[in-house]
Tab-separated table of C-alpha atoms in Angstrom:
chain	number	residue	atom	x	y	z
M	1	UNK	CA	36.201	-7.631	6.121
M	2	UNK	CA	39.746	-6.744	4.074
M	3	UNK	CA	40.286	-10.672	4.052
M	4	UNK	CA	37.133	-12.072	3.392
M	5	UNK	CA	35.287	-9.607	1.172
M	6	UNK	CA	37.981	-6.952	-0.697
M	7	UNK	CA	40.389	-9.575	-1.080
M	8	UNK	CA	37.874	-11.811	-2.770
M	9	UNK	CA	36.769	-9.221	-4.628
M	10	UNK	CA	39.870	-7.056	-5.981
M	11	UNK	CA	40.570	-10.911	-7.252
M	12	UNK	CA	37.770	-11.161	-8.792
M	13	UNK	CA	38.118	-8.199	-11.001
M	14	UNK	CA	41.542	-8.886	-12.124
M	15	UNK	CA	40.545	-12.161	-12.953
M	16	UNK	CA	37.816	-11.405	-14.947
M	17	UNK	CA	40.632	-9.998	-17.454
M	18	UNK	CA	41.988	-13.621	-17.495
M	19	UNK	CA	41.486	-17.081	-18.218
M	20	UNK	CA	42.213	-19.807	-15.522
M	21	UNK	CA	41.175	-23.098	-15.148
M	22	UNK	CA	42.073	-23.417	-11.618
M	23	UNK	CA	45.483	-24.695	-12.251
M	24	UNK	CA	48.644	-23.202	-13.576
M	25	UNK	CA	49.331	-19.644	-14.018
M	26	UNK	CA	46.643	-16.830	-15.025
M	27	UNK	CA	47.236	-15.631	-18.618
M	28	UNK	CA	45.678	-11.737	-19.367
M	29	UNK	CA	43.255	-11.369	-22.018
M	30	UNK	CA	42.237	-8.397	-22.099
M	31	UNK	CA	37.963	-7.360	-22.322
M	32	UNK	CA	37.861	-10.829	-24.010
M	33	UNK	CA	35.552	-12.595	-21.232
M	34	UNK	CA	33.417	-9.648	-21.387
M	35	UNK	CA	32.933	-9.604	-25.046
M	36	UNK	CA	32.552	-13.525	-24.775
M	37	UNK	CA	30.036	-12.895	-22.485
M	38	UNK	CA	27.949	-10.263	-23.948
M	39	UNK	CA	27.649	-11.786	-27.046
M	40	UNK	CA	26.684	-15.519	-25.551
M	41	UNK	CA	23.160	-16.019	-26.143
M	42	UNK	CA	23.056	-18.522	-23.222
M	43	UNK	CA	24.271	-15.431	-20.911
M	44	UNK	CA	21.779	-13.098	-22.523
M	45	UNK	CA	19.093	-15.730	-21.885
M	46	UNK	CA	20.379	-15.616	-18.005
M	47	UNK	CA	19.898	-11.865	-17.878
M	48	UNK	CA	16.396	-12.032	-19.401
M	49	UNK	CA	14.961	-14.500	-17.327
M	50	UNK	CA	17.108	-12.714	-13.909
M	51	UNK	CA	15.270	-9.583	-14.974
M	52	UNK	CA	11.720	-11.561	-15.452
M	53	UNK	CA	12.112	-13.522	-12.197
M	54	UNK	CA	12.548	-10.038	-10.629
M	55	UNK	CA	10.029	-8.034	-12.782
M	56	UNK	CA	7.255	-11.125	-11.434
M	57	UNK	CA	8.800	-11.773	-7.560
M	58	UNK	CA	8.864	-8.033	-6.306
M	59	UNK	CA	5.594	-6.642	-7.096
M	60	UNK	CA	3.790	-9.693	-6.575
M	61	UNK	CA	5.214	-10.887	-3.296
M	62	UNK	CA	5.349	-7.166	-2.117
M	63	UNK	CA	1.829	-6.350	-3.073
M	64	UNK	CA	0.751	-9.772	-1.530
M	65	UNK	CA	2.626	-9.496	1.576
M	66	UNK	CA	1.075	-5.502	2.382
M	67	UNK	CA	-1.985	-6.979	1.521
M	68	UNK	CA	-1.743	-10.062	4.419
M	69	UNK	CA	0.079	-7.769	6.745
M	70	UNK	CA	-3.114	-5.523	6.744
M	71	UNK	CA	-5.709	-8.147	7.102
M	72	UNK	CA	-3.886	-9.728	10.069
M	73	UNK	CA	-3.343	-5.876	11.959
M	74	UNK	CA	-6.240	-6.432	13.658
M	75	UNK	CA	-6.750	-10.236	14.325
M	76	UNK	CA	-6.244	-11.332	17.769
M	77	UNK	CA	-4.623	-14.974	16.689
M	78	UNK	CA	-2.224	-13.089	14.169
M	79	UNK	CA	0.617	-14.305	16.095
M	80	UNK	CA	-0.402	-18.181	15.050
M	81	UNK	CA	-0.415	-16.523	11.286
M	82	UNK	CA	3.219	-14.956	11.438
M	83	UNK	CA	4.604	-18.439	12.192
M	84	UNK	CA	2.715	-19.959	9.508
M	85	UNK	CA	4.114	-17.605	7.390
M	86	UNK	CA	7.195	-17.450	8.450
M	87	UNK	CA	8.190	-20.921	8.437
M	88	UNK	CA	9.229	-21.150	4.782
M	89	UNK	CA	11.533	-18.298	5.109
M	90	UNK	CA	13.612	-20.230	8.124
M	91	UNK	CA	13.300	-23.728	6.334
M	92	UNK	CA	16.076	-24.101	3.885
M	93	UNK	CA	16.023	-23.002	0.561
M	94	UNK	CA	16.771	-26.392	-0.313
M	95	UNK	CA	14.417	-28.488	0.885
M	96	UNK	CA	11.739	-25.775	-0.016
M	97	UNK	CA	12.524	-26.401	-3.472
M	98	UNK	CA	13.127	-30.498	-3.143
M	99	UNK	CA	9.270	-30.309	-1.203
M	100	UNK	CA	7.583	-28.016	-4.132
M	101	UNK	CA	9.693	-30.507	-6.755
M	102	UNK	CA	7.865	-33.248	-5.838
M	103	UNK	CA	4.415	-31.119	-5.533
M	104	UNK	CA	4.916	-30.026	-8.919
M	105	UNK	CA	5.708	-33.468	-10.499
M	106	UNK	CA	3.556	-35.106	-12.861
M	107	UNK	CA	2.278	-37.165	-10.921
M	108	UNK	CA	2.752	-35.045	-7.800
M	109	UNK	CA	0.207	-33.469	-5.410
M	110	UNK	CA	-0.618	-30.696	-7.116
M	111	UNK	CA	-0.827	-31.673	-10.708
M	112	UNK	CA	-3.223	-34.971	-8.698
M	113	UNK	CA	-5.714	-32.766	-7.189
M	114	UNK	CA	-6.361	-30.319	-10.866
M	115	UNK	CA	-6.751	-34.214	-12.258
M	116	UNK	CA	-9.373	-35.323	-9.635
M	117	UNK	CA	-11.279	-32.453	-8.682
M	118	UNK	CA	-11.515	-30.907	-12.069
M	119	UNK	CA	-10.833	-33.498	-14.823
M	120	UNK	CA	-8.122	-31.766	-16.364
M	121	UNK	CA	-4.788	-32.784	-17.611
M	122	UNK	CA	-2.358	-30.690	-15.845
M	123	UNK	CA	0.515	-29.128	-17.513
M	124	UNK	CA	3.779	-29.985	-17.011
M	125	UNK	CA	4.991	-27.600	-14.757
M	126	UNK	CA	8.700	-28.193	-14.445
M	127	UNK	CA	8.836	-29.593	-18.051
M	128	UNK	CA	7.358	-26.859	-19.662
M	129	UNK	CA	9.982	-24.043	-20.634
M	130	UNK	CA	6.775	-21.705	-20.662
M	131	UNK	CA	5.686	-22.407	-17.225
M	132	UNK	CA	8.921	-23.696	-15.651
M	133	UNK	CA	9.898	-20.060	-14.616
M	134	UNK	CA	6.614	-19.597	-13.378
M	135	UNK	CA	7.298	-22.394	-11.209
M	136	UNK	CA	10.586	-20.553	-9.970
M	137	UNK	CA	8.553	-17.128	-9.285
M	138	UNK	CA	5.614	-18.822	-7.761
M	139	UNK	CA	8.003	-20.717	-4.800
M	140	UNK	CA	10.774	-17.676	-4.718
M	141	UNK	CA	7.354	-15.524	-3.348
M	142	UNK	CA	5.801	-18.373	-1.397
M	143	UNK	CA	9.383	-18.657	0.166
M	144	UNK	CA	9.975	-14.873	0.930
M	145	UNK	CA	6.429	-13.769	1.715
M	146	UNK	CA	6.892	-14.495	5.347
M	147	UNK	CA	9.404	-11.857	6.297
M	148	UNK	CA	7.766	-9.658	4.386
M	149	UNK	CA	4.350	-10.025	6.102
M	150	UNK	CA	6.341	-9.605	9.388
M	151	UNK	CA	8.103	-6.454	7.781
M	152	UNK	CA	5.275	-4.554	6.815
M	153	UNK	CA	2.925	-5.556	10.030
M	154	UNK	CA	5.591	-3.953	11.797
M	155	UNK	CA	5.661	-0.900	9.817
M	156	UNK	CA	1.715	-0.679	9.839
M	157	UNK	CA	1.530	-0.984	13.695
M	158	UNK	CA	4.178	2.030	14.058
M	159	UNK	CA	1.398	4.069	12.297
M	160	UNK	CA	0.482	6.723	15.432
M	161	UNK	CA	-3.679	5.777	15.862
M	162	UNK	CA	-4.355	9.181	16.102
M	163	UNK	CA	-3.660	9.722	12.664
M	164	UNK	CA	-5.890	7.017	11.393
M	165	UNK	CA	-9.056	8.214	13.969
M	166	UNK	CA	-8.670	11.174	12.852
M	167	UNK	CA	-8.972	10.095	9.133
M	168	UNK	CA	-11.776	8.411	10.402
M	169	UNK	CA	-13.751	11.414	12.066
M	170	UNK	CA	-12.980	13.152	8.510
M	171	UNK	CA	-15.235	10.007	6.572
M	172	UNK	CA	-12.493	8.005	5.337
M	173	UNK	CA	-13.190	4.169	4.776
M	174	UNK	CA	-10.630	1.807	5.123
M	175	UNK	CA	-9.756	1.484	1.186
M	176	UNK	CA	-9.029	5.570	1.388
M	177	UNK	CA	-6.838	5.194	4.665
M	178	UNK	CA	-5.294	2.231	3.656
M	179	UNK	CA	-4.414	3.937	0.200
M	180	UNK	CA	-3.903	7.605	1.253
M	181	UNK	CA	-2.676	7.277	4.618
M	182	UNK	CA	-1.375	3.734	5.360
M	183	UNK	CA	0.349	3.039	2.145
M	184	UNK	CA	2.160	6.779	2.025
M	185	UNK	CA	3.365	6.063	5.532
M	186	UNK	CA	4.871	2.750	5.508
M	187	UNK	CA	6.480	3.953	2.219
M	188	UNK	CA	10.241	3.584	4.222
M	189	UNK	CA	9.328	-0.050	4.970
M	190	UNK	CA	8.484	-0.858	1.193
M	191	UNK	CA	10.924	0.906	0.152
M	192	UNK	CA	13.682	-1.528	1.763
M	193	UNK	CA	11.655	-4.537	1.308
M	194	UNK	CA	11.766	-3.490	-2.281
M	195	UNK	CA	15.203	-2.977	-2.713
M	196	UNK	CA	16.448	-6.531	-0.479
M	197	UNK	CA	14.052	-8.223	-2.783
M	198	UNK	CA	14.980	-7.063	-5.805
M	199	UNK	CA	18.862	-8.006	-4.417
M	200	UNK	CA	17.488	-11.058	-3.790
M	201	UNK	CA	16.030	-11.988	-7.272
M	202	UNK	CA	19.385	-11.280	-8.697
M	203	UNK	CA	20.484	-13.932	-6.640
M	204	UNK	CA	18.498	-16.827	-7.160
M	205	UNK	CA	20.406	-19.835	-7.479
M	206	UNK	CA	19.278	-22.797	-5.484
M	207	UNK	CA	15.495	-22.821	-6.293
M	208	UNK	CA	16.173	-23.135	-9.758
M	209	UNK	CA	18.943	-25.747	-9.290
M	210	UNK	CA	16.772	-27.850	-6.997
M	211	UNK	CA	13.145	-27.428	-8.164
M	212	UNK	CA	14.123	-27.759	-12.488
M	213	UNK	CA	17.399	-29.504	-12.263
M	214	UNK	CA	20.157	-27.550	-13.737
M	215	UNK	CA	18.341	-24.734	-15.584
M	216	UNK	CA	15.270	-25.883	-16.486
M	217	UNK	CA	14.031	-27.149	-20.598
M	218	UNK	CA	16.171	-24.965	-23.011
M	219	UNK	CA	17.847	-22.775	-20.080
M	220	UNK	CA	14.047	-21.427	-19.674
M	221	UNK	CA	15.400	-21.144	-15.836
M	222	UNK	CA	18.540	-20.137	-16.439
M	223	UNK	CA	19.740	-17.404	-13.764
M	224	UNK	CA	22.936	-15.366	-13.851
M	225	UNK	CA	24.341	-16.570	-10.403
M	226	UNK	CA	23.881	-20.167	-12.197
M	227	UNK	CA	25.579	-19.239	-15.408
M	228	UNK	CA	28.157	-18.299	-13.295
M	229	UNK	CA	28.340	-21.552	-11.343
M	230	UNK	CA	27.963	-23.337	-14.233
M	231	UNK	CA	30.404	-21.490	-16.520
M	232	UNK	CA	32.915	-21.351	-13.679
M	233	UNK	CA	32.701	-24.631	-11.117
M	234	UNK	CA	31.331	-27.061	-14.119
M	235	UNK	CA	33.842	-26.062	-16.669
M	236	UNK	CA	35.832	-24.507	-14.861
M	237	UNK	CA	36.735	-21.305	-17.543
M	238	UNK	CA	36.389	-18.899	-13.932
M	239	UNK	CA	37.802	-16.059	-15.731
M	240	UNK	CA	34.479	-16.152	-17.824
M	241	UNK	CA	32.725	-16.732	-14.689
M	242	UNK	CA	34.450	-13.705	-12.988
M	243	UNK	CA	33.444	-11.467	-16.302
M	244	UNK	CA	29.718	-12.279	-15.470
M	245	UNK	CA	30.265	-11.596	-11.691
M	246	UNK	CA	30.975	-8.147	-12.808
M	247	UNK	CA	28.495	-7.558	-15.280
M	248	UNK	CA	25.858	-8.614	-12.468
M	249	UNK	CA	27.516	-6.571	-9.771
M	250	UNK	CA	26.724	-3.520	-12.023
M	251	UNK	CA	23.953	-4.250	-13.159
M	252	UNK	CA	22.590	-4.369	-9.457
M	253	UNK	CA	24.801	-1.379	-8.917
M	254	UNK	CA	23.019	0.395	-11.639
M	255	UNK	CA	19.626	-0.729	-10.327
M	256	UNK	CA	19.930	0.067	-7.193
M	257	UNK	CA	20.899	3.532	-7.921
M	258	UNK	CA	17.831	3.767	-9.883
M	259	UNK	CA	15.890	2.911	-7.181
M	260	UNK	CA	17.877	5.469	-4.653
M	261	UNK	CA	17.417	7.789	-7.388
M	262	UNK	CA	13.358	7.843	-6.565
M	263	UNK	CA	13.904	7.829	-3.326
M	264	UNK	CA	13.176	11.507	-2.835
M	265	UNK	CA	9.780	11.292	-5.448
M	266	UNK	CA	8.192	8.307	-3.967
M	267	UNK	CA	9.204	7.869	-0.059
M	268	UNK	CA	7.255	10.219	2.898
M	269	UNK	CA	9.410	10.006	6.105
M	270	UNK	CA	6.946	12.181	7.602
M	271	UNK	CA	4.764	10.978	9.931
């Protein structure tokens, strides 16, 4: 752990108050990256559209996933489901994005079947820096949904059935118990999922690299854990890239602390 993640790390930090191109000696500069940083509108851009991918991803696939995990609780063939689902998540990131790339193409399958079934001229969905992030959200859920599902059908089966017969003798549909009883106690389980996927939406990198080649139109894709790859392996200024290393590692810091911070207010470990 010392070797492969303080190490890295410590370096990191001390690098950030540097400049290095990879060769020669490291020459101090102070806060200098950071101001470069924070006052790059190409960085700011990265933040926004990290934040947005996040904002859209979490409640969306979240919500989506509860809502699958409950209508397959009671199906005998959910187990054929769960792999359906669960496919994307142990494909590679990689070739999830090269297979939606080509779906999403002008001419591809998707973009095909809104021309032919409903005589429309489909937007460009890559092309268009209004819709390319979209496109990033829309296969970042479609990718992730399947643990989720798996997650939260897990957490909804752990639900004693006395509780919910009981709520049943007392007149409660299933909209009230799945509200009022399943929702408050599976609250643990969304409460990780939550914070691994919001983790996770910081870190999207090789969907947006793959599915809108480097970015996107006008950086309308633009992550920070690509500005960093980009600032750092592509012109190689890594004591830039170090500076927004840090600024992401507290800004998921701070984040996350939010989130622990409503722990207590929003999370029943009582069953």
């Amino acid at each position: 752990m010392v070797v492969f993640v303080m190490i890295p790390f410590a370096l990191t930090i001390a690098l950030s108050f540097g400049t290095w191109s990879g060769l020669g000696p490291i020459r101090w500069i102070g806060l200098a990256n950071y101001g470069d940083q924070l006052s790059d509108p190409v960085f700011l851009r990265s933040i926004v559209n990290t934040f947005v991918i996040a904002l859209v991803t979490v409640p969306v696939g979240l919500g989506a996933s509860i809502v699958v995990a409950t209508m397959l609780e009671k199906l005998r063939t959910r187990a054929l489901y769960l792999v359906m689902f669960f496919a994307p998540v142990v494909t590679s990131s990689i070739a999830v994005a090269m297979i939606w790339q080509q779906m999403l193409r002008a001419d591809g399958l998707i973009s095909e079947a809104l021309a032919s079934m409903f005589g429309i001229t489909p937007p460009d969905w890559l092309g268009d820096p209004r819709l390319a992030l979209l496109a990033v959200c829309a296969v970042a859920i479609w990718s992730s949904m399947g643990l989720n599902v798996v997650i939260f059908l897990a957490g909804l089966k752990n639900i004693p059935p006395s509780v919910l017969e009981a709520a049943t003798v007392d007149g409660a549909g299933p909209v009230s118990q799945f509200f009022r009883i399943k929702m408050p106690l599976i609250s643990p389980v969304i409460f990780y999922s939550t914070i691994v996927a919001v983790i996770s939406s910081f870190q999207t990198f090789d969907i947006v690299y793959v599915l809108t080649n480097d970015a996107g139109p006008d950086n309308a894709t633009r992550t920070m854990v690509y500005h960093i790859y980009d600032v750092g392996y592509r012109s190689a200024k890594f004591g830039v890239a170090s500076a927004a290393s840090v600024i992401l590692l507290l800004i998921t810091l701070v984040v996350t602390m939010i989130q622990l911070a409503a722990q207590k207010k929003l999370v029943n470990y009582d069953l």
